[in-house]
Coordinates of C-alpha atoms in Angstrom, one line a residue:
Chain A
X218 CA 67.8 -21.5 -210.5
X219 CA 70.9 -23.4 -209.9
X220 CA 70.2 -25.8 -212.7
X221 CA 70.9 -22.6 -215.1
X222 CA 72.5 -23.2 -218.2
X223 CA 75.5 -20.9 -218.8
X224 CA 74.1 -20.5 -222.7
X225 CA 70.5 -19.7 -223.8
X226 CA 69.1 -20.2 -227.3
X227 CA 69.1 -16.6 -228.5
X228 CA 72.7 -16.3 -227.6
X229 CA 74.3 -18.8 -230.0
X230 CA 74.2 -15.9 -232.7
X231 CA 73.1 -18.2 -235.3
X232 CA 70.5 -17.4 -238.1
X233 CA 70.3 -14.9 -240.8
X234 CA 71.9 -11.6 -240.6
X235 CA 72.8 -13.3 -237.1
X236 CA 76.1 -10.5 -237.5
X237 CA 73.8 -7.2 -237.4
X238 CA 70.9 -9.1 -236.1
X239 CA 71.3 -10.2 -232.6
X240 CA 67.8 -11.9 -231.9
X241 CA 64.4 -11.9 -232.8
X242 CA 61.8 -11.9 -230.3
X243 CA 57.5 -12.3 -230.5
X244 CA 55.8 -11.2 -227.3
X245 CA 51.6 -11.9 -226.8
X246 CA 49.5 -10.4 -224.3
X247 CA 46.9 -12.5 -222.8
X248 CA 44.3 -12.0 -220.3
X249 CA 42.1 -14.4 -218.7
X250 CA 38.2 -13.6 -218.9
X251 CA 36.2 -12.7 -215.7
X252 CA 39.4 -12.1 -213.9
X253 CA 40.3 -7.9 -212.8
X254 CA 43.6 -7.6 -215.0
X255 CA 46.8 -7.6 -212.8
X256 CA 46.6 -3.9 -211.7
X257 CA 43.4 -4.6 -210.4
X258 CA 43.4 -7.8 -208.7
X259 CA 43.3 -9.1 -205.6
X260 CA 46.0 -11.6 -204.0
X261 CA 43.0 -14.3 -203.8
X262 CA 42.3 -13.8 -207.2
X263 CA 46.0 -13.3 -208.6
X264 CA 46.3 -16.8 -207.1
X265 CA 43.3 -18.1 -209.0
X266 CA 44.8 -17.0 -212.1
X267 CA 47.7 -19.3 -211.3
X268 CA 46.1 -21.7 -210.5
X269 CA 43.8 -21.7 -213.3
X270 CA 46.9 -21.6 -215.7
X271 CA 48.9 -24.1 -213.3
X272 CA 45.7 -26.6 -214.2
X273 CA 45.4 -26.0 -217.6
X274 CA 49.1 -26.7 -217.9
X275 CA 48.5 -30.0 -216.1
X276 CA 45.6 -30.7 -218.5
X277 CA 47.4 -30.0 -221.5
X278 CA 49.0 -33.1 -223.4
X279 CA 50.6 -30.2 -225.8
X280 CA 55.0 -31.3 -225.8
X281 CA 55.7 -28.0 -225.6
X282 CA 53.9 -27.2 -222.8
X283 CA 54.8 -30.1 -221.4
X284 CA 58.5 -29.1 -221.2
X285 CA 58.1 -25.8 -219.5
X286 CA 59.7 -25.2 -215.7
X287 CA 57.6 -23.6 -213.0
X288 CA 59.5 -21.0 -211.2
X289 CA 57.8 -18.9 -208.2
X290 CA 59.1 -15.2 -208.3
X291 CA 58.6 -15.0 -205.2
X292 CA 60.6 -18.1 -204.7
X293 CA 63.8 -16.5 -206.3
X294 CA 66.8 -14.7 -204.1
X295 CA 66.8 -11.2 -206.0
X296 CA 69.9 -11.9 -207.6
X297 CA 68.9 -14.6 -209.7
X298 CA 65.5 -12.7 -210.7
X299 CA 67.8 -9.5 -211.9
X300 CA 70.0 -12.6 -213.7
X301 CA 66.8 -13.2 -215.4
X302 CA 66.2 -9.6 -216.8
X303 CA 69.8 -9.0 -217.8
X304 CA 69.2 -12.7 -220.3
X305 CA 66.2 -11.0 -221.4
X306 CA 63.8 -13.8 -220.2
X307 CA 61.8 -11.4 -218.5
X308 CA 60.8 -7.4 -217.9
X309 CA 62.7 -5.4 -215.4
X310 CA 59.0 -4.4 -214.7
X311 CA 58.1 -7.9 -213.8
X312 CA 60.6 -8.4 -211.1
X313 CA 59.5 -4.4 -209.9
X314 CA 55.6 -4.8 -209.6
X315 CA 54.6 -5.2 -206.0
X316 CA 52.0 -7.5 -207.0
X317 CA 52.3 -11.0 -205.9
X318 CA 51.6 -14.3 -207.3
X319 CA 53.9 -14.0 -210.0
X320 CA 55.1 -17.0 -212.2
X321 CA 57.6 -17.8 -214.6
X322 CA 57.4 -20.1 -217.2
X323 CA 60.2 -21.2 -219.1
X324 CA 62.1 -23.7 -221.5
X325 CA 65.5 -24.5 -220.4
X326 CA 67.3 -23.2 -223.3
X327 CA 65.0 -20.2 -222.9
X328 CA 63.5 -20.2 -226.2
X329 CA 60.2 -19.6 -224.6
X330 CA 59.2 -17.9 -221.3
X331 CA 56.2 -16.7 -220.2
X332 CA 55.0 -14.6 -217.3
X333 CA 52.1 -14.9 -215.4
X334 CA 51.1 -11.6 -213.5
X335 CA 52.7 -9.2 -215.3
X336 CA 51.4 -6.1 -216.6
X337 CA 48.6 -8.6 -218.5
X338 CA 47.7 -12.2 -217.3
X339 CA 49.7 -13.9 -219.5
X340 CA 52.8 -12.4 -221.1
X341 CA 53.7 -15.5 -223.6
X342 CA 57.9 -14.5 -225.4
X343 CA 59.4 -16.6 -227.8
X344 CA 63.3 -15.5 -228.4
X345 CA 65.5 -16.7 -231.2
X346 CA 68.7 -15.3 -232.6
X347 CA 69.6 -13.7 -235.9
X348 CA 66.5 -12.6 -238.1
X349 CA 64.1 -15.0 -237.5
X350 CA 60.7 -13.5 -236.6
X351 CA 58.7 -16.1 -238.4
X352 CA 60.5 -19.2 -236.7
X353 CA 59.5 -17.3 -233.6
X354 CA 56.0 -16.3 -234.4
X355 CA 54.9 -19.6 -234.9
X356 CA 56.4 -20.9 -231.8
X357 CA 54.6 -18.5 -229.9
X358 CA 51.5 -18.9 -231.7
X359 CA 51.4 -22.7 -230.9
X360 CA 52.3 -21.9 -227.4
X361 CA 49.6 -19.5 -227.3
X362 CA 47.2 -22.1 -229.4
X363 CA 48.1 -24.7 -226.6
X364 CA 47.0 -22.3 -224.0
X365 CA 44.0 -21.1 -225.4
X366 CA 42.6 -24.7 -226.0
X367 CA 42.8 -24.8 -222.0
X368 CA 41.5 -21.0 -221.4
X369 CA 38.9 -18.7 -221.8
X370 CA 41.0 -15.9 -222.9
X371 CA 39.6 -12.5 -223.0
X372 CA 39.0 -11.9 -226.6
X373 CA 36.4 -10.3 -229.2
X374 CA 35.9 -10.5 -232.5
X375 CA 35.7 -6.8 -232.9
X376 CA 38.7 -5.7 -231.0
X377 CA 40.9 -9.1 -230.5
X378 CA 42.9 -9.9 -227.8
X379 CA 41.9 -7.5 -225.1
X380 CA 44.9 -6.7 -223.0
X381 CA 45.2 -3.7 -220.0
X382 CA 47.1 -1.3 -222.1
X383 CA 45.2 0.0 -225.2
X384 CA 48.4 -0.2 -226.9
X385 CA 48.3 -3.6 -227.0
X386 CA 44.8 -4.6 -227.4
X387 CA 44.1 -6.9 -231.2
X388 CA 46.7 -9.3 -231.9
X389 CA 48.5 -8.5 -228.4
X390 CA 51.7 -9.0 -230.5
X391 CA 54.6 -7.0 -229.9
X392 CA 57.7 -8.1 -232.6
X393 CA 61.0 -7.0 -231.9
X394 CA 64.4 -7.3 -233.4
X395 CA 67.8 -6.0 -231.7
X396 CA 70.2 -4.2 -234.2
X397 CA 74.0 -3.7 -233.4
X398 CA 73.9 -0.6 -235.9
X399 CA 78.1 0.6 -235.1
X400 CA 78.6 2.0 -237.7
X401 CA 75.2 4.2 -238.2
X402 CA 76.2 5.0 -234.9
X403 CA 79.5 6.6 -235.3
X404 CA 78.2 8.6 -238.0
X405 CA 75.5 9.9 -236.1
X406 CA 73.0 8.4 -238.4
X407 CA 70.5 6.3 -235.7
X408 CA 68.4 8.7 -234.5
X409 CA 67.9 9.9 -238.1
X410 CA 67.1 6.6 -239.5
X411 CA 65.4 5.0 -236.3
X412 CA 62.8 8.3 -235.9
X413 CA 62.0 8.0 -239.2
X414 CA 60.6 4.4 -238.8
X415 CA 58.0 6.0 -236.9
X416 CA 55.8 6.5 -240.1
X417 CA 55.8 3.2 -240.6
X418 CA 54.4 1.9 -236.9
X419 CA 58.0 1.3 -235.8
X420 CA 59.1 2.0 -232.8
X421 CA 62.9 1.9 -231.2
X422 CA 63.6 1.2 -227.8
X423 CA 66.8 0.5 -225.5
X424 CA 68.4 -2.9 -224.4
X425 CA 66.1 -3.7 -221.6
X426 CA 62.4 -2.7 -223.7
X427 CA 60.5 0.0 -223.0
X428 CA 62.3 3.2 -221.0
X429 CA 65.4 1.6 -221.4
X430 CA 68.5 3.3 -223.3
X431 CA 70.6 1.6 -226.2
X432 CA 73.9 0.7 -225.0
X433 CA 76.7 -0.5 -226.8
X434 CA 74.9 0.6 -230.2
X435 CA 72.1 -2.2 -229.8
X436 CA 68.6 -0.8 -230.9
X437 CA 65.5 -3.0 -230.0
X438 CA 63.4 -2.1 -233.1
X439 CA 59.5 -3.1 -232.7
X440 CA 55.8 -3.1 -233.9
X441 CA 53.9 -0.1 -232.4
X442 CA 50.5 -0.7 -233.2
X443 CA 48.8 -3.6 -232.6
X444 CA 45.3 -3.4 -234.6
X445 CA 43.9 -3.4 -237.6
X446 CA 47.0 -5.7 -239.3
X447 CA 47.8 -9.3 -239.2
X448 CA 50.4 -10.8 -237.0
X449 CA 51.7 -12.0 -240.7
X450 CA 51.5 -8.6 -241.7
X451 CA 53.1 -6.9 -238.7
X452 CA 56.1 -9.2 -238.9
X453 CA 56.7 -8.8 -243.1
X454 CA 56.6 -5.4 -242.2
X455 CA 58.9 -4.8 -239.2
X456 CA 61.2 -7.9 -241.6
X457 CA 61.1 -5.7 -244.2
X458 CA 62.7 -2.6 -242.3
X459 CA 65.0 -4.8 -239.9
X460 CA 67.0 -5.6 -243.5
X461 CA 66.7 -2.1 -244.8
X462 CA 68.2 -1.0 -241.9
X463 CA 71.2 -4.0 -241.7
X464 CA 71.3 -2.9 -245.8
X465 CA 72.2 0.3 -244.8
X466 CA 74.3 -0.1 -241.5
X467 CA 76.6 -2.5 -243.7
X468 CA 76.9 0.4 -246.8
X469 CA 78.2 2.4 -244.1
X470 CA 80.6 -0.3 -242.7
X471 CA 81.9 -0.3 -246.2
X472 CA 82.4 3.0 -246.5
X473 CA 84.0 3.8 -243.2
X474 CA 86.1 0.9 -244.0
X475 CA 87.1 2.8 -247.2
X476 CA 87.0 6.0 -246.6
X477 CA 88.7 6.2 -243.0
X478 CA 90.6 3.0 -243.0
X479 CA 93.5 3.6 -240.8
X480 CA 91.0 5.4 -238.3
X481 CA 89.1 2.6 -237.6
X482 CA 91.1 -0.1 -237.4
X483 CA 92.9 1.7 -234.7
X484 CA 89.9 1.8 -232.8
X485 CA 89.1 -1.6 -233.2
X486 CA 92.5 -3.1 -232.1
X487 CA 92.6 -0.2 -229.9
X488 CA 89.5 -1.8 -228.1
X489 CA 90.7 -5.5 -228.5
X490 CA 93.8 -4.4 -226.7
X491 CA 91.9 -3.2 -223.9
X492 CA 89.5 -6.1 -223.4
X493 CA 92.1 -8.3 -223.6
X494 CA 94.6 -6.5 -221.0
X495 CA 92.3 -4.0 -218.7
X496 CA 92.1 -5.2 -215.3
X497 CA 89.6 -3.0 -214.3
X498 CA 86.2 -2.2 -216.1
X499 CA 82.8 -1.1 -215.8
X500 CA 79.9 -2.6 -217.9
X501 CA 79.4 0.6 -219.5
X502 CA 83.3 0.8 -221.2
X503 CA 83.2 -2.9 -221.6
X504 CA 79.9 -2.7 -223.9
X505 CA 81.1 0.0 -226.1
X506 CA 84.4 -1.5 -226.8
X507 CA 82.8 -5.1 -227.3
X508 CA 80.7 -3.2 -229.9
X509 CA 84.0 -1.9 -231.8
X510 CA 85.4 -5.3 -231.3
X511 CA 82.5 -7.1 -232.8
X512 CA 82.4 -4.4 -235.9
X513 CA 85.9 -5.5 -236.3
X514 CA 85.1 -8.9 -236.3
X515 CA 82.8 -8.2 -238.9
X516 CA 84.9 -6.4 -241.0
X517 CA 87.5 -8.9 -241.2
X518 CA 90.1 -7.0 -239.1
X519 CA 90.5 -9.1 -236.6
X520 CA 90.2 -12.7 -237.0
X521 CA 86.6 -14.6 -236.3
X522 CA 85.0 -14.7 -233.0
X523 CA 81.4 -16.0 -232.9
X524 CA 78.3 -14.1 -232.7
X525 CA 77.7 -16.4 -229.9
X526 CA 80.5 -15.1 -227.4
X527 CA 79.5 -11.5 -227.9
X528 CA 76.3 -12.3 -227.0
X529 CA 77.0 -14.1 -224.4
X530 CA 79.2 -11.4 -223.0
X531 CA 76.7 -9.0 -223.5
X532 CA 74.6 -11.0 -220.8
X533 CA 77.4 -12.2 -219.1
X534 CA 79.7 -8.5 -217.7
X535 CA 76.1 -7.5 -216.6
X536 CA 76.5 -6.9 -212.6
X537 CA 74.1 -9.7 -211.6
X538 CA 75.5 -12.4 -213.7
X539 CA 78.7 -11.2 -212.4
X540 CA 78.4 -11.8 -209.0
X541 CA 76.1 -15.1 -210.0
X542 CA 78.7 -17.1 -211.6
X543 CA 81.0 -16.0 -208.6
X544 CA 78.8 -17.3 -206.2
X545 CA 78.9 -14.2 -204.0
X546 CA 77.7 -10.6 -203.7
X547 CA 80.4 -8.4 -205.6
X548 CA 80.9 -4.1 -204.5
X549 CA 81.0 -2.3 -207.7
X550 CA 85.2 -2.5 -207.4
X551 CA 85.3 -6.2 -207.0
X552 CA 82.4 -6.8 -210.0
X553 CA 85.0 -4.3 -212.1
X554 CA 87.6 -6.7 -211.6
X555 CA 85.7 -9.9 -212.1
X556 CA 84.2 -8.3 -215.5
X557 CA 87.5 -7.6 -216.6
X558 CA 89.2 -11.2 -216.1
X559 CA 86.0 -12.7 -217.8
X560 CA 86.3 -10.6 -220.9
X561 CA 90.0 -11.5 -220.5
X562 CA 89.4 -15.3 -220.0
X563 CA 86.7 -15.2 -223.1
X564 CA 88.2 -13.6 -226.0
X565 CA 92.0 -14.9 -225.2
X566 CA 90.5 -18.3 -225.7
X567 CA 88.9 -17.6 -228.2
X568 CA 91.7 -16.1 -230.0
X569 CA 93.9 -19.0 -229.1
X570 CA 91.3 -21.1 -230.5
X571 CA 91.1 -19.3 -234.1
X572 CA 95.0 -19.3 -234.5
X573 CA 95.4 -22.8 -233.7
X574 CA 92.5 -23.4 -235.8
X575 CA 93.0 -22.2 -238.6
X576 CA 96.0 -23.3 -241.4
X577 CA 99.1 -21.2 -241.4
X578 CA 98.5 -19.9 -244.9
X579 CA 95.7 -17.8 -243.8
X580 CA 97.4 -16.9 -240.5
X581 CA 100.2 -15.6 -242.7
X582 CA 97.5 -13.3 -244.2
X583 CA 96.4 -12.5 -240.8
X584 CA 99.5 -11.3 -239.8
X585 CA 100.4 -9.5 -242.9
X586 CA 97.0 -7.8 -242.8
X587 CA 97.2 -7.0 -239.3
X588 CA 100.9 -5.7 -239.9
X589 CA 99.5 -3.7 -242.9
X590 CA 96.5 -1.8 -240.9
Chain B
X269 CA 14.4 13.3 -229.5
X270 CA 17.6 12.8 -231.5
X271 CA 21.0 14.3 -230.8
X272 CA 21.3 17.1 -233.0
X273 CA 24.6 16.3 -233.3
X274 CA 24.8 13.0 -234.5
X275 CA 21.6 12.5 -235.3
X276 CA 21.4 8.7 -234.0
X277 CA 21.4 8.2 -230.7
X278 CA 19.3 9.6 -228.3
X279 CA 19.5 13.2 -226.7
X280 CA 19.8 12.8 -223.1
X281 CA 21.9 16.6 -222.7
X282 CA 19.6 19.0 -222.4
X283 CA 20.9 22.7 -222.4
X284 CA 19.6 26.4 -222.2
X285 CA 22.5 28.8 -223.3
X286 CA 21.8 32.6 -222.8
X287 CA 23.5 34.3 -225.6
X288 CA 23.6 37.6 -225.9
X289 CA 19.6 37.8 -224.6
X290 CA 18.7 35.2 -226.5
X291 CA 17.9 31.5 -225.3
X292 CA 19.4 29.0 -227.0
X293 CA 18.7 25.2 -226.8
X294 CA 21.2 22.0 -227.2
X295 CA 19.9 18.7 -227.0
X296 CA 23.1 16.4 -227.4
X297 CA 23.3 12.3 -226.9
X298 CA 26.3 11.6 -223.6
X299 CA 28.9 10.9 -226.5
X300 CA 28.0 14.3 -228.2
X301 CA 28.2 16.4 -225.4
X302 CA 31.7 14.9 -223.8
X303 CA 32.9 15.7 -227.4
X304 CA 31.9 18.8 -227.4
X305 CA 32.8 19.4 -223.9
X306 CA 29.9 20.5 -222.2
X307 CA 30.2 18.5 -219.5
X308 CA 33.9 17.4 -217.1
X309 CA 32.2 14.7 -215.0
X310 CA 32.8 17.6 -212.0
X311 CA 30.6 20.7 -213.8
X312 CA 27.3 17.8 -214.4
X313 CA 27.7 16.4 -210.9
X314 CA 27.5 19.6 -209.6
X315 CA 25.2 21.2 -212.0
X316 CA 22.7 18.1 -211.2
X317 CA 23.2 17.9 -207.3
X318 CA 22.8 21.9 -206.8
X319 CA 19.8 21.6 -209.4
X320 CA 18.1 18.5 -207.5
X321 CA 20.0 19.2 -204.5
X322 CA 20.3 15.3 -203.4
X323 CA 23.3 13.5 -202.7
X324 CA 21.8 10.3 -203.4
X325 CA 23.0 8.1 -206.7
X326 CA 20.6 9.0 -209.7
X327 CA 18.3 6.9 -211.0
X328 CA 17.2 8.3 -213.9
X329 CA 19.2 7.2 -217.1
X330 CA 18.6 10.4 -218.6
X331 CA 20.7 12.0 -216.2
X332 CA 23.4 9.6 -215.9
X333 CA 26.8 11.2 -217.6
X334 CA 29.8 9.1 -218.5
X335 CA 31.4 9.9 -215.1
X336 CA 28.7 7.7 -212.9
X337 CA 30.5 4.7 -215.6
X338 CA 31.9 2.3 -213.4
X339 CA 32.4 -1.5 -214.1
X340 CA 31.0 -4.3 -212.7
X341 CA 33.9 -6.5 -212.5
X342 CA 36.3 -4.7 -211.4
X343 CA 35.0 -1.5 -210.2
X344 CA 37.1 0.8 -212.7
X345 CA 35.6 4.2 -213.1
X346 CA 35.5 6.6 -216.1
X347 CA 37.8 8.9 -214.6
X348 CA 40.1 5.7 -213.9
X349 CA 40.3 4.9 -217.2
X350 CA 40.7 8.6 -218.6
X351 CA 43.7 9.5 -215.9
X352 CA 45.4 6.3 -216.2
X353 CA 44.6 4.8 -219.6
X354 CA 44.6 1.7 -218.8
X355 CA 42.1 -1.4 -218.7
X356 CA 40.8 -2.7 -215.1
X357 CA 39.6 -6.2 -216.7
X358 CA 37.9 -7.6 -220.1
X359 CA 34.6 -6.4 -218.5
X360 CA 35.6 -2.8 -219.3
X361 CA 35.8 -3.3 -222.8
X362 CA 31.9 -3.9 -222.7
X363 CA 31.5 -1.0 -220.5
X364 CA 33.3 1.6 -221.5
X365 CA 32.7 0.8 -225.5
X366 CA 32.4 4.1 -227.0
X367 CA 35.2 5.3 -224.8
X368 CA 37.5 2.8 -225.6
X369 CA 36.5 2.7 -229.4
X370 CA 37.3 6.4 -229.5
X371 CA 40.6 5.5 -227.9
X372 CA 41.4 3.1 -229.7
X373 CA 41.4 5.0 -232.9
X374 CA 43.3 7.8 -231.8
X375 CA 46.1 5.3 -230.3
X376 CA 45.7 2.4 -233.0
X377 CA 44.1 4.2 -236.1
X378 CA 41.7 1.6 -236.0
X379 CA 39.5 0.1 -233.8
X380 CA 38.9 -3.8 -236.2
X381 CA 40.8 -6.5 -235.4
X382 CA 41.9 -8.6 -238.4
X383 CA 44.6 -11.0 -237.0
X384 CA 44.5 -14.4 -235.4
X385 CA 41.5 -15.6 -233.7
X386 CA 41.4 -16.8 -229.9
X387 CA 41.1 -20.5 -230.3
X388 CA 37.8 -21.3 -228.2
X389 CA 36.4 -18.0 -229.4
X390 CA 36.7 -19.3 -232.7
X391 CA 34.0 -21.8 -231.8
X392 CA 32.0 -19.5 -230.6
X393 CA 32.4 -17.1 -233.4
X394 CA 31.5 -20.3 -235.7
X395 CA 28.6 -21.3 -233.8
X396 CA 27.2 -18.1 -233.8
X397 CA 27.5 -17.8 -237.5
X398 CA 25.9 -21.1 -238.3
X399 CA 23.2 -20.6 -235.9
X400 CA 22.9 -17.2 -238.3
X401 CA 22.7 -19.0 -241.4
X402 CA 20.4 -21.6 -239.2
X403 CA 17.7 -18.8 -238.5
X404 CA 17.6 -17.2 -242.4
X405 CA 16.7 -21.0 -243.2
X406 CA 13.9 -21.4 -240.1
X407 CA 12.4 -18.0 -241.5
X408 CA 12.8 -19.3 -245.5
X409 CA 11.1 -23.0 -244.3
X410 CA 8.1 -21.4 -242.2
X411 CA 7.3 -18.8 -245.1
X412 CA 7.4 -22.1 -247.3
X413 CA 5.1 -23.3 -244.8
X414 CA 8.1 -26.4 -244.7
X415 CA 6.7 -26.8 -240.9
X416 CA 8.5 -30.3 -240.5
X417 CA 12.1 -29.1 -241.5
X418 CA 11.3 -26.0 -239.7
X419 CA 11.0 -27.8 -236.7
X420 CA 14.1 -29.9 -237.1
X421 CA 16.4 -26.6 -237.4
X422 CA 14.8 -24.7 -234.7
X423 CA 15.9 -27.6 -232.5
X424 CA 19.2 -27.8 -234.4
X425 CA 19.6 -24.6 -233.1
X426 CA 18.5 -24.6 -229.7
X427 CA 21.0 -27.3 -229.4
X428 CA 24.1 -25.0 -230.4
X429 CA 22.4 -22.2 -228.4
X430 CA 23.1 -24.8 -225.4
X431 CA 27.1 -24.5 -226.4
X432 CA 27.3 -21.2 -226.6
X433 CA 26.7 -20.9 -222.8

C-alpha cells in the first residue's frame, strides 16, 4: 500500500454535527448463491468466489466500480493490514480469519471498501464523516446495485438478503454512527443512556465494532436488527437517536461548562499542556487527553483546531500507523516516543496556524479568556 | 393423521406414555415434538436404532427427526446450525426453513423482509408475478372458451418460464 494517502474521506470531520459526530458508516452483507458461505468453503471454491466477483468487476461499466483498487490480503506485510483496521477500512476479524482468498476492495480516499471473504462473501462499507447516514446509504446501495446487476446474490423475497449470521439476514445492513460523548462520559451518564437504546434496536459497541471497547469516549452506536424494517427506516431511526444523543451530550457540555467552570477548563489546558510537551506517551493516555482537548475545542476554551486533525490522530498514534509512517518496526518505548513528537508536531502547528491566522482583535479575546479561565 | 398439536401438518411422532398405569398416546408433527421436547436428536437416534436395532441411515420419512437434517450444498447439519448459529450457505435457508424461521423470530422479531430488493431477483420476483397474473387470464380465456388468446398466453408464458431458469 505504499501509494497510501496520509488522509481518508471520513477523517476530514466535515458534515453535520461533524463536532459530536465523527463519521457515519453503512455496512451490507452479501453472499453469493450456490457458493458454501466463507466458514464453509473450500480454498478452490473461496477462489471461485473471487474470481467470480474479480469478473463481474471487469464486466461492469458502473464508474464507481470502475475506480475501486484490488488488494490481495494475503499480498499485504502484516503491518500495513493492521494499518488498515486501525483507519477503519476493514474488521480486525478480517485480517484474523485463517481463511484464505481474501480481497480488499477499496476507493483511494476510502469512502468505500469492500471485503471479499469475510465473515459473508461480500462485506460492501461506505464511510463518511459527520452525520451523514443517507449520503452513505445511497453510496452503498449503488455500489451494491452495481454488483448485483453482475451477481446472483443469495437473496429471497421472504427473508432478503440471506447472510451466515442470522443477525444479519433481510436488508444485511448494519448503520453505524461514532459519538465522542465527553461529557456524558464524565458524568457517568453513557452506560445509562447507551443501554437504554436497546429498546429501540440500538446497539453500542467500541472503536473497533463488535467486542471492541470505547476508548477515548467514542461510542460506535448501530442498528441491531436487520428484518422486518426498511433500510430507510433503519437509518431515520438510528438518525433520529444519533441527534437525541448529541442533543443531550451538548446540554451537558453546557452545563459542566456552567456549573464547574474552573474545573474543567483546568483539565482541558491541563491536557493540551501535556500533548503539546510529553515526550513520552502511550495510545491509551494520548486518546483520553485528545478527547478533553477536543471537548475544549468545542467549548471554545481553546482556540479552533479541526475536526479533521483529531481524527486524524485518532488513526494516526495507533501502533501500526506509528511504526508505518516511520518506515520501521517500533518496541512499545520507541512507538511512545514517536506518538508523542507526532501529537507534538500536529497540534503545535496547528496552533501556530490559528494565531497567525486569525486578526489580533480576537487573539486579544483569546488571551484575555485564556487569562480569565 | 394430524398433529394434535398444531393441527396442520402431519403426525410423524408417535408416542406411548405410561402414566400412572395408564397408556397414553401423542401423535406430534417433527416441529411439534422438538418444541415440546420429546426428542434431543441423541434420545430418537437411540430410541430408533435399539428399537430397529440397524445402524444403517433410515429410509422411511416417517422416522426421519430434525437431526438426520443435513444440507446439500454444504453439508451443514442440524446440530451445526443449533451449536453454532450460524448459516453454512444460501442452501440452508431452504433446508432448514422452519428452524431458521423460528430463529429468526426470536433473534429479529420477525421473520418478513420489507427492505430493498436484490436487483436480478427483482426480475425474477416480477416475472413470477406476471406469469401469475398470466395464468388467472389462461384459466378466465379457456372457461370463455377464448381458445385463440388462450393459446397466445400460454406461450407468452412458457416463454418467461424459459427466463426464469
Amino acid at each position: 500500500m505504499s501509494d497510501h494517502q496520509e488522509i481518508s474521506k471520513w477523517m476530514e470531520g466535515f458534515g453535520p454535527e461533524a463536532d459530536i459526530v465523527v463519521s457515519s458508516r453503512i455496512r451490507l452483507a452479501r453472499n453469493l448463491e450456490k457458493y458454501p458461505f466463507p466458514h464453509r468453503i473450500s480454498a478452490e471454491q473461496a477462489k471461485r468466489v473471487v474470481e467470480i466477483i474479480q469478473n463481474a468487476l471487469k464486466h461492469s461499466s458502473d464508474p464507481v466500480l470502475e475506480k475501486l483498487m484490488w488488494v490481495s490480503l494475503e499480498e499485504m506485510s502484516d503491518l500495513d493490514r493492521q494499518v488498515l483496521v486501525e483507519r477503519h477500512i476493514i474488521s480486525p476479524q478480517f485480517i484474523n480469519s485463517g481463511l484464505k482468498n481474501k480481497v480488499i476492495l477499496m476507493l483511494k480516499d476510502e469512502k468505500i471498501s469492500i471485503m471479499i471473504n469475510e465473515e459473508d462473501h461480500l462485506r460492501i462499507q461506505c464511510l463518511f464523516s459527520g452525520l451523514q447516514l443517507e449520503n452513505a446509504w445511497e453510496l452503498c446501495s449503488h455500489v451494491d446495485d452495481a454488483l448485483g446487476k453482475e451477481l446472483d446474490i443469495a437473496f429471497t423475497e421472504k427473508y432478503g438478503f440471506l447472510t451466515v449470521c442470522p443477525t444479519n439476514v433481510g436488508t444485511g445492513m448494519r448503520a453505524s454512527v461514532m459519538l465522542h460523548l465527553p461529557a456524558l462520559s464524565m458524568t457517568g451518564q453513557t452506560g445509562k443512556i447507551l443501554s437504554s437504546l436497546s429498546q429501540y434496536g440500538i446497539t453500542v459497541r467500541g472503536l473497533y465494532g463488535e467486542g471492541t471497547e470505547s476508548q477515548g469516549n467514542m461510542y460506535q452506536v448501530s442498528n441491531q436488527l436487520t428484518l422486518g424494517k426498511s433500510e430507510a427506516d433503519i437509518i431515520q431511526s438510528l438518525k433520529g437517536i444519533a441527534q437525541k444523543v448529541v442533543e443531550r451530550e451538548r446540554a451537558v457540555r453546557t452545563l459542566l461548562y456552567s456549573k464547574n467552570r474552573m474545573k474543567l477548563i483546568d483539565r482541558i489546558w491541563r491536557a493540551y499542556g501535556v500533548l503539546t510537551q510529553a515526550r513520552i506517551i502511550s495510545s491509551g493516555e494520548a486518546v483520553k487527553l485528545l478527547s478533553d482537548v477536543r471537548l475544549g475545542v468545542d467549548l471554545g476554551v481553546i482556540p479552533k483546531i479541526s475536526n479533521g486533525i483529531f481524527n486524524q490522530l485518532l488513526v494516526y498514534i495507533q501502533p501500526a500507523y506509528l511504526q508505518r509512517i516511520n518506515n520501521t518496526e517500533l518496541d512499545e518505548e520507541e512507538r511512545d516516543i514517536k506518538r508523542a513528537e507526532l501529537i507534538r508536531n500536529k497540534l503545535s502547528n496547528v496552533y501556530d496556524h490559528t494565531m497567525t491566522a486569525i486578526g489580533n482583535e480576537t487573539k486579544d479575546k483569546i488571551n484575555k479568556e485564556t487569562k480569565e479561565g | 393423521m394430524e398433529c394434535q398439536e398444531c393441527g396442520k401438518r402431519t403426525a410423524t411422532i408417535h408416542l406411548a406414555k405410561i402414566k400412572n398405569g395408564n397408556k397414553e398416546e401423542v401423535h406430534l408433527c417433527e416441529v411439534c415434538a422438538a418444541q415440546k421436547g420429546y426428542f434431543g436428536s441423541q434420545m430418537l437416534e437411540g430410541f430408533i436404532s435399539s428399537f430397529l436395532n440397524m445402524d444403517q441411515p433410515l429410509k422411511d420419512t416417517e422416522l426421519n427427526s430434525l437431526s438426520d437434517l443435513k444440507c446439500n450444498l454444504c453439508g451443514l447439519t442440524y446440530n451445526e446450525l443449533s451449536q453454532a448459529g450460524r448459516l453454512g450457505c444460501s442452501e440452508c435457508y431452504k433446508t432448514f426453513g422452519e428452524q431458521i424461521e423460528l430463529m429468526l423470530r426470536r433473534i429479529q422479531g420477525s421473520a418478513v423482509h420489507s427492505g430493498k430488493i436484490a436487483l436480478r431477483a427483482d426480475e425474477k420476483i416480477k416475472i413470477r408475478r406476471k406469469i401469475q397474473t398470466l395464468r388467472k387470464e389462461l384459466e378466465k380465456k379457456v372457461k370463455e372458451e377464448a381458445y385463440e388468446e388462450a393459446a397466445s398466453l400460454r406461450d407468452e408464458i412458457k416463454e418467461l418460464e424459459k427466463k426464469l431458469d
